[in-house]
Short mmCIF file of C-alpha atoms and ligand atoms in Angstrom, two decimals:
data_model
loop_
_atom_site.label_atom_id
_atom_site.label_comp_id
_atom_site.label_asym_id
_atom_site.label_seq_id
_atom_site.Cartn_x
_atom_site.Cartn_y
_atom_site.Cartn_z
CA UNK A 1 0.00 0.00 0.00
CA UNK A 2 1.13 3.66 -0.26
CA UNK A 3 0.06 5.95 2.36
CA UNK A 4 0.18 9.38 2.34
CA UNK A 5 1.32 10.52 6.29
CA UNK A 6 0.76 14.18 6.35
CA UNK A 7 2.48 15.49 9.37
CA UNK A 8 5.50 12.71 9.15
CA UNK A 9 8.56 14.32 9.28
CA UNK A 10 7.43 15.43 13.26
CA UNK A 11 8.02 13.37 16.03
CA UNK A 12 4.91 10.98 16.12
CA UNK A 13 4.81 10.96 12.05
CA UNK A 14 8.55 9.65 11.86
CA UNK A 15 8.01 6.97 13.54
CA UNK A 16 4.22 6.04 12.10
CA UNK A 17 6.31 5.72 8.52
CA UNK A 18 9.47 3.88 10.52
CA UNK A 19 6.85 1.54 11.23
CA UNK A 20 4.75 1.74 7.82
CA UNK A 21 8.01 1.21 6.08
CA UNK A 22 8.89 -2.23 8.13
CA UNK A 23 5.42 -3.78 7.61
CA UNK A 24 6.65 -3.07 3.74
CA UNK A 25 4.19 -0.29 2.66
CA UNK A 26 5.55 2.85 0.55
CA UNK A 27 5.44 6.01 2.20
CA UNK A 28 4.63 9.37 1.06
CA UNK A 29 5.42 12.42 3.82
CA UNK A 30 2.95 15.88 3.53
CA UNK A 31 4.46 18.36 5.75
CA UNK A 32 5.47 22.00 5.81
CA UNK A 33 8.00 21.36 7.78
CA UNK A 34 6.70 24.33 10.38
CA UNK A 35 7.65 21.74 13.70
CA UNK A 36 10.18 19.78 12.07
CA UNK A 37 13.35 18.97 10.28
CA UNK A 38 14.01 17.50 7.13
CA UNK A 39 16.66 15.11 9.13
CA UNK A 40 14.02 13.14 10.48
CA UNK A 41 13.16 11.75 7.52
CA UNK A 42 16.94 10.82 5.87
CA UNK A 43 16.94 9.03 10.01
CA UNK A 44 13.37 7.20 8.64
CA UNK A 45 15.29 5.82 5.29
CA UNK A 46 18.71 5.31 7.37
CA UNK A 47 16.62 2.87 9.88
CA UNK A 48 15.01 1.65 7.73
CA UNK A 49 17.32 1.16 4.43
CA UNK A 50 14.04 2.08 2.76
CA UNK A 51 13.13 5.35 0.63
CA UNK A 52 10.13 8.08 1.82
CA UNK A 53 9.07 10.38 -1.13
CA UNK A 54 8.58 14.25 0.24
CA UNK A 55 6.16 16.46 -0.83
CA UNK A 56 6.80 19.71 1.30
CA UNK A 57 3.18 21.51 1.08
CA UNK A 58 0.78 22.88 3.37
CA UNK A 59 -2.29 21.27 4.12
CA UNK A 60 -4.57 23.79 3.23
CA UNK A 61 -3.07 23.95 -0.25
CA UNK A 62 -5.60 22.18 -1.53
CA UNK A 63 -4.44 22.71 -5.45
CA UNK A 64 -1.34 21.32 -4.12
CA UNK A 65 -3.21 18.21 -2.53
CA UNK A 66 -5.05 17.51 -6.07
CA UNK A 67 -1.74 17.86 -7.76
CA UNK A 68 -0.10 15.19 -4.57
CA UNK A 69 -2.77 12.71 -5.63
CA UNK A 70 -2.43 12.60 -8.92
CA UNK A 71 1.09 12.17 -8.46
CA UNK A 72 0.88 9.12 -6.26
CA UNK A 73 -1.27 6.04 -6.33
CA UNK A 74 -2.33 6.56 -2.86
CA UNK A 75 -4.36 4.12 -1.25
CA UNK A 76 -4.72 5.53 2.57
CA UNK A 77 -4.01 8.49 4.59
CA UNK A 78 -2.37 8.66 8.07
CA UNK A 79 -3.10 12.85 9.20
CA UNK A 80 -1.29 14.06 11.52
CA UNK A 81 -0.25 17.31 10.28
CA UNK A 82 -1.43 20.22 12.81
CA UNK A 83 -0.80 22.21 15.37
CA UNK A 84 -0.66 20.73 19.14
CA UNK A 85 0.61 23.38 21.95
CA UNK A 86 -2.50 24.28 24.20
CA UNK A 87 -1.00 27.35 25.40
CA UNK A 88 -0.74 28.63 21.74
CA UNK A 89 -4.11 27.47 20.80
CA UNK A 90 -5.34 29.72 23.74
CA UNK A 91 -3.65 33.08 22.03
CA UNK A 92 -4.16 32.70 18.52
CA UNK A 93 -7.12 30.06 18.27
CA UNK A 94 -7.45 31.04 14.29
CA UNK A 95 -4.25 29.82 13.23
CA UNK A 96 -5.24 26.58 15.39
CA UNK A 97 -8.85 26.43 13.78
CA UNK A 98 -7.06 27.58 10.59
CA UNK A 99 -4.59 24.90 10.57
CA UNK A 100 -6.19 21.67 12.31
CA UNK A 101 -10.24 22.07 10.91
CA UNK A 102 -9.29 23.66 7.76
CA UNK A 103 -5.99 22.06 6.78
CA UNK A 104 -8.07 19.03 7.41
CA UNK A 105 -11.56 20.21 5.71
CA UNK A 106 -9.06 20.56 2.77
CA UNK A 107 -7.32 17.19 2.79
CA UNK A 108 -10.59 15.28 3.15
CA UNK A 109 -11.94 17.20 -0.32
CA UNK A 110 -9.15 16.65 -2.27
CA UNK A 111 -9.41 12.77 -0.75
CA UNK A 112 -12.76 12.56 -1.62
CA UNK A 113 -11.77 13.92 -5.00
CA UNK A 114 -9.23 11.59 -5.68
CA UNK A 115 -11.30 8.55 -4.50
CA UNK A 116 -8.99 7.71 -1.86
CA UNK A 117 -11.35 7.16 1.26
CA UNK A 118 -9.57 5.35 4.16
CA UNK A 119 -7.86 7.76 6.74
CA UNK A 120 -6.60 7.66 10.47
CA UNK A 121 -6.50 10.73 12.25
CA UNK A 122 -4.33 11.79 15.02
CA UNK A 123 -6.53 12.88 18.03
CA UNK A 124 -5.58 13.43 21.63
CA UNK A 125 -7.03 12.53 25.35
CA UNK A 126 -7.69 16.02 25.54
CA UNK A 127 -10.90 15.18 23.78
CA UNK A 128 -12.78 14.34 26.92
CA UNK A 129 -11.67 17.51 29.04
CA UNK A 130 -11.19 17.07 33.04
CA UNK A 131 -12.09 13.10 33.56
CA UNK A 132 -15.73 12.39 35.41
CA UNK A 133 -14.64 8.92 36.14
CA UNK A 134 -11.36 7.25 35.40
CA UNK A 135 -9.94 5.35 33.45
CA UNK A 136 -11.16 7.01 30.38
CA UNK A 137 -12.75 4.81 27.91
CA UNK A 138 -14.48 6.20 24.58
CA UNK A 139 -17.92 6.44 25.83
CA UNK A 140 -16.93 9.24 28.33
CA UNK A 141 -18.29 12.82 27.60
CA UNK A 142 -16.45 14.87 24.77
CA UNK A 143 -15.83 17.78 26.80
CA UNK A 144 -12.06 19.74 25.81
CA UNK A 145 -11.39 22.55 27.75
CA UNK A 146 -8.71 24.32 24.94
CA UNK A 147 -9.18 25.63 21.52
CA UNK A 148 -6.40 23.14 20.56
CA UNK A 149 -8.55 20.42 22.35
CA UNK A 150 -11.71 21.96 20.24
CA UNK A 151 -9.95 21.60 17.01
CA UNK A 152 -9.39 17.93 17.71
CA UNK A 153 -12.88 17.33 18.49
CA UNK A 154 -14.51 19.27 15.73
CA UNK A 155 -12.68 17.10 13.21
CA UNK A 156 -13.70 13.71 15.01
CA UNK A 157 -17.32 15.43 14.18
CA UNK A 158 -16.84 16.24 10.70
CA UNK A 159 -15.10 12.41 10.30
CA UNK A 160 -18.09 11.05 12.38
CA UNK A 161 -20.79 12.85 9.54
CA UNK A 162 -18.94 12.11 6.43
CA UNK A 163 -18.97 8.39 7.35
CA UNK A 164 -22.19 8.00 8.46
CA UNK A 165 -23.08 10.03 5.11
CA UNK A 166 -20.98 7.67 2.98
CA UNK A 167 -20.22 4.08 4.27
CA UNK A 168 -17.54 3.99 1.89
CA UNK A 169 -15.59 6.39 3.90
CA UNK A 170 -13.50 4.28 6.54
CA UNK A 171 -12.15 6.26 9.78
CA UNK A 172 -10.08 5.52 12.21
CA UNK A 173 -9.94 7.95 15.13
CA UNK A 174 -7.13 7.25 17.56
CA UNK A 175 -7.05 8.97 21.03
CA UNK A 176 -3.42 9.15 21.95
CA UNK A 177 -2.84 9.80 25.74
CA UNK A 178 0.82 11.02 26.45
CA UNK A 179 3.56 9.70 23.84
CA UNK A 180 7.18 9.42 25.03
CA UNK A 181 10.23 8.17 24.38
CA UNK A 182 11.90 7.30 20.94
CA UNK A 183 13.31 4.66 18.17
CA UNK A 184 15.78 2.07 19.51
CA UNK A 185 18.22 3.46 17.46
CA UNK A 186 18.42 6.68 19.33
CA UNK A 187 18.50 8.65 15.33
CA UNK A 188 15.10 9.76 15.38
CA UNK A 189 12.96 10.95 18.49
CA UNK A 190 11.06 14.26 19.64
CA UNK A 191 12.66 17.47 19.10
CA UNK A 192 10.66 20.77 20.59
CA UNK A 193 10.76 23.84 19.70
CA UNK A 194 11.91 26.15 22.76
CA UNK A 195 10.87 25.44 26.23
CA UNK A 196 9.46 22.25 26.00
CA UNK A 197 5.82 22.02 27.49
CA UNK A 198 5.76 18.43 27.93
CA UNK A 199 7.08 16.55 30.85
CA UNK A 200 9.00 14.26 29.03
CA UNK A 201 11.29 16.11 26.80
CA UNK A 202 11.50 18.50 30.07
CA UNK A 203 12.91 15.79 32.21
CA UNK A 204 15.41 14.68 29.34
CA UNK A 205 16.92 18.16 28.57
CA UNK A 206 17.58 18.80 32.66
CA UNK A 207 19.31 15.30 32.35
CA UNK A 208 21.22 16.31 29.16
CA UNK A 209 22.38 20.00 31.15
CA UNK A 210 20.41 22.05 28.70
CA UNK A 211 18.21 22.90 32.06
CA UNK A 212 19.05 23.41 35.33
CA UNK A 213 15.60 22.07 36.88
CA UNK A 214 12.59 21.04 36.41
CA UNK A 215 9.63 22.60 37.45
CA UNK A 216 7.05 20.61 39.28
CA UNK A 217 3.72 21.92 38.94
CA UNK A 218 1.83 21.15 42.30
CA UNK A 219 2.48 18.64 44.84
CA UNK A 220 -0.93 18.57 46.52
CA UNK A 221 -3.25 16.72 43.82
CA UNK A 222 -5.05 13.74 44.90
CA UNK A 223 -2.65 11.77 44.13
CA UNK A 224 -0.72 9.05 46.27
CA UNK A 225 2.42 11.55 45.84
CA UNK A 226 0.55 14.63 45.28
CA UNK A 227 1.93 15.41 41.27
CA UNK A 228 0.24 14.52 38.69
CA UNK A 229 -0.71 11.05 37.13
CA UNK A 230 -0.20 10.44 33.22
CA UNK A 231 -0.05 7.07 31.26
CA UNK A 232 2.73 7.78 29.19
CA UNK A 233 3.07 5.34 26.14
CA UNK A 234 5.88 4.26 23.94
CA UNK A 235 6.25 6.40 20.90
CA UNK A 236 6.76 3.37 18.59
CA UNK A 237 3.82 1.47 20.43
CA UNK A 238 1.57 4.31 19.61
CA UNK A 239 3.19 4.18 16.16
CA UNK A 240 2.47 0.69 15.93
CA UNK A 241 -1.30 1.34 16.45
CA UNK A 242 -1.06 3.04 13.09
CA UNK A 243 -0.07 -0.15 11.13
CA UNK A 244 -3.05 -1.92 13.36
CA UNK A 245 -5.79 1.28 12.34
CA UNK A 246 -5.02 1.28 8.69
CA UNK A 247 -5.19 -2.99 8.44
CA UNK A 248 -8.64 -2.91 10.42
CA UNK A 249 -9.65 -0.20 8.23
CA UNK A 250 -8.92 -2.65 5.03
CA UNK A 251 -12.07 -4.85 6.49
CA UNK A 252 -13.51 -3.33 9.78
CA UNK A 253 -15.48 -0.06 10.41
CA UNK A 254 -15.24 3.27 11.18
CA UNK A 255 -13.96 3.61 14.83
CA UNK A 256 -12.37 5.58 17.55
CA UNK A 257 -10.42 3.87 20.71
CA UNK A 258 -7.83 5.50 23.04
CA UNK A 259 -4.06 4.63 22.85
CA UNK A 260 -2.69 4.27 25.96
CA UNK A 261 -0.88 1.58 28.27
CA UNK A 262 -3.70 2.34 30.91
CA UNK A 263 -1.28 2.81 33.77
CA UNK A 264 -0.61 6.07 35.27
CA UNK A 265 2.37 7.32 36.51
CA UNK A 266 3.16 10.57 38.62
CA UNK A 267 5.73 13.20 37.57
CA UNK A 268 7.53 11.69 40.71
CA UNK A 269 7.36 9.00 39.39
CA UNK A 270 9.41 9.70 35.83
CA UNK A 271 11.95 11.55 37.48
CA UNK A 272 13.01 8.23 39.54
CA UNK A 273 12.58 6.21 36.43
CA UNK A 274 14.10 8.54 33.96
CA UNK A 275 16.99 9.27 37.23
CA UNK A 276 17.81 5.72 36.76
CA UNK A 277 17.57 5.07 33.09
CA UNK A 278 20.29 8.02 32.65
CA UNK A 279 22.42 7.72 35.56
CA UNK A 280 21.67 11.55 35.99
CA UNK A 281 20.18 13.30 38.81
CA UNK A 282 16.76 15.35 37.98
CA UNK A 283 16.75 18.67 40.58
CA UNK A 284 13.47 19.60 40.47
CA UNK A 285 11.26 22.30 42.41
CA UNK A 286 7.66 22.15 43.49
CA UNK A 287 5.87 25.11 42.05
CA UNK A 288 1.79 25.84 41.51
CA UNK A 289 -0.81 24.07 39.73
CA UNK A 290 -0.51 24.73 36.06
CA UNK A 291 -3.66 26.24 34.66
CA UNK A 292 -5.81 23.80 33.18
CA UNK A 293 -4.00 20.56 34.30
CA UNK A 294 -6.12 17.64 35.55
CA UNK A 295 -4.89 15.78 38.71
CA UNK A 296 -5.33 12.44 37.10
CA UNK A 297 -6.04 11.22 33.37
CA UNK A 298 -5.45 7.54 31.96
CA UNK A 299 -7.02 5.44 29.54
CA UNK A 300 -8.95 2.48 29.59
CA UNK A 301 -6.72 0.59 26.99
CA UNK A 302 -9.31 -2.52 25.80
CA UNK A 303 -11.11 -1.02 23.54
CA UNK A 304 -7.73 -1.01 21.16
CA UNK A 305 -6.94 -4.93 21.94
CA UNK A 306 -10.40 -6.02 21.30
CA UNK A 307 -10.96 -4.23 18.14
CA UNK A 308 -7.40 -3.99 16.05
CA UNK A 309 -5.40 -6.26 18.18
CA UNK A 310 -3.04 -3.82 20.00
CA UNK A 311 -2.01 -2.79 23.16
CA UNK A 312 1.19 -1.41 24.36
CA UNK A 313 4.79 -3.18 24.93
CA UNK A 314 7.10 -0.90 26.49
CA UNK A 315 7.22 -0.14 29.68
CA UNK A 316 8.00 3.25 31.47
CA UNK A 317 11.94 2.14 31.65
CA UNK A 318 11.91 1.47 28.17
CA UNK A 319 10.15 4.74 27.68
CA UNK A 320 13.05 6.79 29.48
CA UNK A 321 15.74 4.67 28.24
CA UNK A 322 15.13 5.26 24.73
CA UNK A 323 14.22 8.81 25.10
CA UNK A 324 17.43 8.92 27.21
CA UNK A 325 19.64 7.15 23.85
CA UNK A 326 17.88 9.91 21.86
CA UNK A 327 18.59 13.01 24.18
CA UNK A 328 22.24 11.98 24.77
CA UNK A 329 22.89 11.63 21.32
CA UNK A 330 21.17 14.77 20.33
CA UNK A 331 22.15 17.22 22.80
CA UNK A 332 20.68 19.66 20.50
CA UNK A 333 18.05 17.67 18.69
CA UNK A 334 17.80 17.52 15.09
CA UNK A 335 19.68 20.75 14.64
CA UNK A 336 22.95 19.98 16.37
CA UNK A 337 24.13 17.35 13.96
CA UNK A 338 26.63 18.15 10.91
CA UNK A 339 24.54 19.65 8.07
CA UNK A 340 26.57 17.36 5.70
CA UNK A 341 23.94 14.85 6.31
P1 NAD B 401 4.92 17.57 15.72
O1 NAD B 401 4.78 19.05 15.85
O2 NAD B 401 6.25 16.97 15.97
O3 NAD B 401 4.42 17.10 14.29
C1 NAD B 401 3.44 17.77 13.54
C2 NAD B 401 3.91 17.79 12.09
O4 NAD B 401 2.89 18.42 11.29
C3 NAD B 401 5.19 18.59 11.90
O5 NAD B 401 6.09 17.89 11.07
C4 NAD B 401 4.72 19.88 11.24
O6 NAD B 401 5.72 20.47 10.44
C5 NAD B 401 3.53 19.37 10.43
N1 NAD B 401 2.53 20.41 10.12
C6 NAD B 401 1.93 21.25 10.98
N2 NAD B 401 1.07 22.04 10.33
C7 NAD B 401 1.11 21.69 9.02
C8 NAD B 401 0.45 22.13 7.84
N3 NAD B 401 -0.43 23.13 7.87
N4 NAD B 401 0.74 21.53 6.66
C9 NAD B 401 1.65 20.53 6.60
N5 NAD B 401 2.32 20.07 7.69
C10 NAD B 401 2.04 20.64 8.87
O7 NAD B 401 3.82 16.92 16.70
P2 NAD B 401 3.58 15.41 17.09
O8 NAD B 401 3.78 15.29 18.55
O9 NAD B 401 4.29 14.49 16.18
O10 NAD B 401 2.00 15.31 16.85
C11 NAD B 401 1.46 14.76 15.68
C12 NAD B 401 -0.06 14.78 15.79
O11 NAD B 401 -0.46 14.06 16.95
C13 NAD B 401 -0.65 16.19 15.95
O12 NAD B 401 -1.83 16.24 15.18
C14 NAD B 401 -0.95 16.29 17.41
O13 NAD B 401 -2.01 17.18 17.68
C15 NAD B 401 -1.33 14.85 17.75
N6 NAD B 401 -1.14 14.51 19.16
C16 NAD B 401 0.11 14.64 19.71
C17 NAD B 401 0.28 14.33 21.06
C18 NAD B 401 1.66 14.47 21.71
O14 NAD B 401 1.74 14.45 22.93
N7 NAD B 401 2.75 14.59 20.97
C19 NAD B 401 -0.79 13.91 21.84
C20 NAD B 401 -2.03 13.77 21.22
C21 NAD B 401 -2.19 14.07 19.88
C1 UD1 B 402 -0.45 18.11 27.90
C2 UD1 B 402 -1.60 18.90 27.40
C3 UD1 B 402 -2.55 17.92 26.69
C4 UD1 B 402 -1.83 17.20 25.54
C5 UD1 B 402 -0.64 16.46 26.14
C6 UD1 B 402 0.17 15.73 25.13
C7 UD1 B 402 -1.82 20.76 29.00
C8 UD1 B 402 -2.69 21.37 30.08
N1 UD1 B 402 -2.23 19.56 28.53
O1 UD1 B 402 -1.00 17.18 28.73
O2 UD1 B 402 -3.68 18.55 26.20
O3 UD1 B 402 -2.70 16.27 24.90
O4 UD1 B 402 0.20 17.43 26.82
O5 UD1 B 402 0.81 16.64 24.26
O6 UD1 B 402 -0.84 21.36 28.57
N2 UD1 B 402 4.61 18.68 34.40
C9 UD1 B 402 5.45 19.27 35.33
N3 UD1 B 402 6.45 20.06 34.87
C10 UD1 B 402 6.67 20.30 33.55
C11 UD1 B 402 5.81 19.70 32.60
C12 UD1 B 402 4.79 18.91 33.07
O7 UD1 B 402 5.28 19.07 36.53
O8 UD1 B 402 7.60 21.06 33.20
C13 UD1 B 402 3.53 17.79 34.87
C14 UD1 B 402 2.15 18.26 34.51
O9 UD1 B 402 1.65 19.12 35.49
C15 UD1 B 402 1.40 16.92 34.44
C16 UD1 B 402 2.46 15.94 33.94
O10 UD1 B 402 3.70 16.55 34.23
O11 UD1 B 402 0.99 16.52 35.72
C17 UD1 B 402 2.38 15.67 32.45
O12 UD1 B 402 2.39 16.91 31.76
P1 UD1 B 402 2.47 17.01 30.15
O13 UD1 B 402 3.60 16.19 29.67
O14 UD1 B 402 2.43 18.44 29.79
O15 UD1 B 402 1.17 16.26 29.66
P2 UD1 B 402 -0.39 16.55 29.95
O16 UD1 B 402 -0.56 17.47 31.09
O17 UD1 B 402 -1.07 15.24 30.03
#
């Protein structure tokens, strides 16, 4: 098959066509290249010894998108192009609504168009707002609390009509809760711009000296250490659940299900784990709530196993060691290696 993965040069796309590319699909990679570096994809072809054609585009081009299909004899479409920091979303919410419902209103025309009708779309736990029960399965209210959050669910909607409007559309909605880590190989992983917003990536670049501390915000949640509980999942498990989606979709139905490991995990927690999977010490200082956090969000993971056969591998270590191999390698990210490459 050749998929189009719109987004895949940033962190969750390279490894979605890593993992296309080993269950011997071709790949072609949309992206404007507004979050990430070309590099990531020369890593996808090093890994994999395979080649990724690049179309760099924006997704609301939609000439551009006609012209991209009738280029390639596309069978499905992974999207995960779009926007994703909440605190962004919050002060410019047109670019988000610009980016993530348009871009999107402008890839599913020029699908339609082109007859290609099978997509997977990257959605977020941020879908169902502040949890009223936990874990979070799929039938739990739609309730986001962000314009970024908004975005996400306003597209499920517009994939939820056009399916029900024309059975021949097949969508797969996937509900990641909080990726981490990176590819075995320690070439490709996530690379943020700035301050990084994520724990994560935060915890990595203290380890790596690029930050003095990390900031802990609050130590009195509910929680059996008072910070907050997350159920982080392996990047290349989530990017696994890709290959899964897109098979189902070759016989199953339209569907959404979460993708998470359905363990949480405090920030406490990750430091230990991610102290010990570096060697490194994590100094870290309690400060206030952040605005908009929930205390406690993680999935209910079945709904995934029963209907496409996954669940998640890798456990937290593996999560930190990998994003550790990453980190260590790429002080910098993506922009401190030799440009020769
Ligand atoms: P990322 O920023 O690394 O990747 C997004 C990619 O989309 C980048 O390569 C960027 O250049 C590209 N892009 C953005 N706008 C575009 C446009 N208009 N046209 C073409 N390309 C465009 O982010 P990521 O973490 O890999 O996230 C991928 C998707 O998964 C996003 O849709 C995000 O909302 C969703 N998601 C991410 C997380 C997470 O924690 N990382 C959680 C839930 C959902
Ligand atoms: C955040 C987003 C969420 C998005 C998800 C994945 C917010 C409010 N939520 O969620 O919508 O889907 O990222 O991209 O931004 N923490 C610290 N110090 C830090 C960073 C984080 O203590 O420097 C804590 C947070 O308070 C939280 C936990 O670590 O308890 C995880 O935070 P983060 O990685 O930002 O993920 P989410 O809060 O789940």
């Amino acid at each position: 098959m050749m998929i189009l993965v719109t987004g895949g040069a940033g962190y969750i796309g390279s490894h979605v066509c890593l993992e296309l590319l080993n269950a011997g699909n071709e790949v072609v990679v949309l992206d404007n290249f507004c979050t990430s570096s070309k590099l990531s994809i020369l890593r996808v072809q090093e890994i994999s010894g395979k080649p990724v054609l690049v179309e760099e585009g924006d997704i609301r081009d939609r000439a551009m998108l006609e012209r991209l299909f009738q280029l390639h004899n596309v069978t499905a479409v992974i999207h995960l192009a779009g926007l994703k920091s909440i605190k962004e979303s919050h002060a410019n919410p047109l670019s988000y609504y610009d980016c993530n419902v348009n871009g999107t209103m402008q890839l599913l025309i020029a699908m339609g168009n082109a007859g290609v009708k099978k997509i997977v779309f990257s959605s977020s736990a941020t879908v169902y707002g502040s949890p009223r029960s936990l874990p979070l399965s799929e039938t739990h209210a739609l309730a986001p609390i962000n314009p970024y959050g908004r975005t996400k669910l306003f597209v499920e909607q517009i994939l939820a009509d056009l399916s029900l409007a024309n059975p021949d559309w097949r969508v797969g909605i996937l509900r990641y809760f909080n990726p981490v880590g990176a590819h075995e190989s320690g070439l490709i992983g996530e690379d943020p711009i700035g301050s990084p917003n994520n724990l994560m990536p935060y915890v990595a670049q203290v380890a790596v000296g690029r930050r003095d501390h990390l900031n802990i915000w609050g130590n009195n949640h509910p929680t059996s250490d008072g910070t907050g509980v997350r159920d982080y999942v392996h990047v290349v498990d989530i990017a696994a659940g890709h290959v899964s989606a897109i098979n189902y979709l070759d016989h199953g139905q339209s569907f959404e299900v979460n993708l998470g490991t359905g363990n949480g995990f405090s920030v406490l927690d990750v430091v230990r784990a991610f102290e010990s999977a570096s060697g490194k010490k994590i100094p870290y200082i309690f400060g206030p709530r952040r605005e908009g956090d929930v205390s406690s969000c993680y999935a209910d993971a079945s709904a995934a196993k029963k209907l496409l056969g996954w669940k998640a591998h890798r456990d937290l270590s593996a999560m930190c060691l990998d994003h550790w191999r990453w980190q260590k390698a790429n002080p910098d990210g993506y922009s401190g290696r030799a440009i020769s490459e």
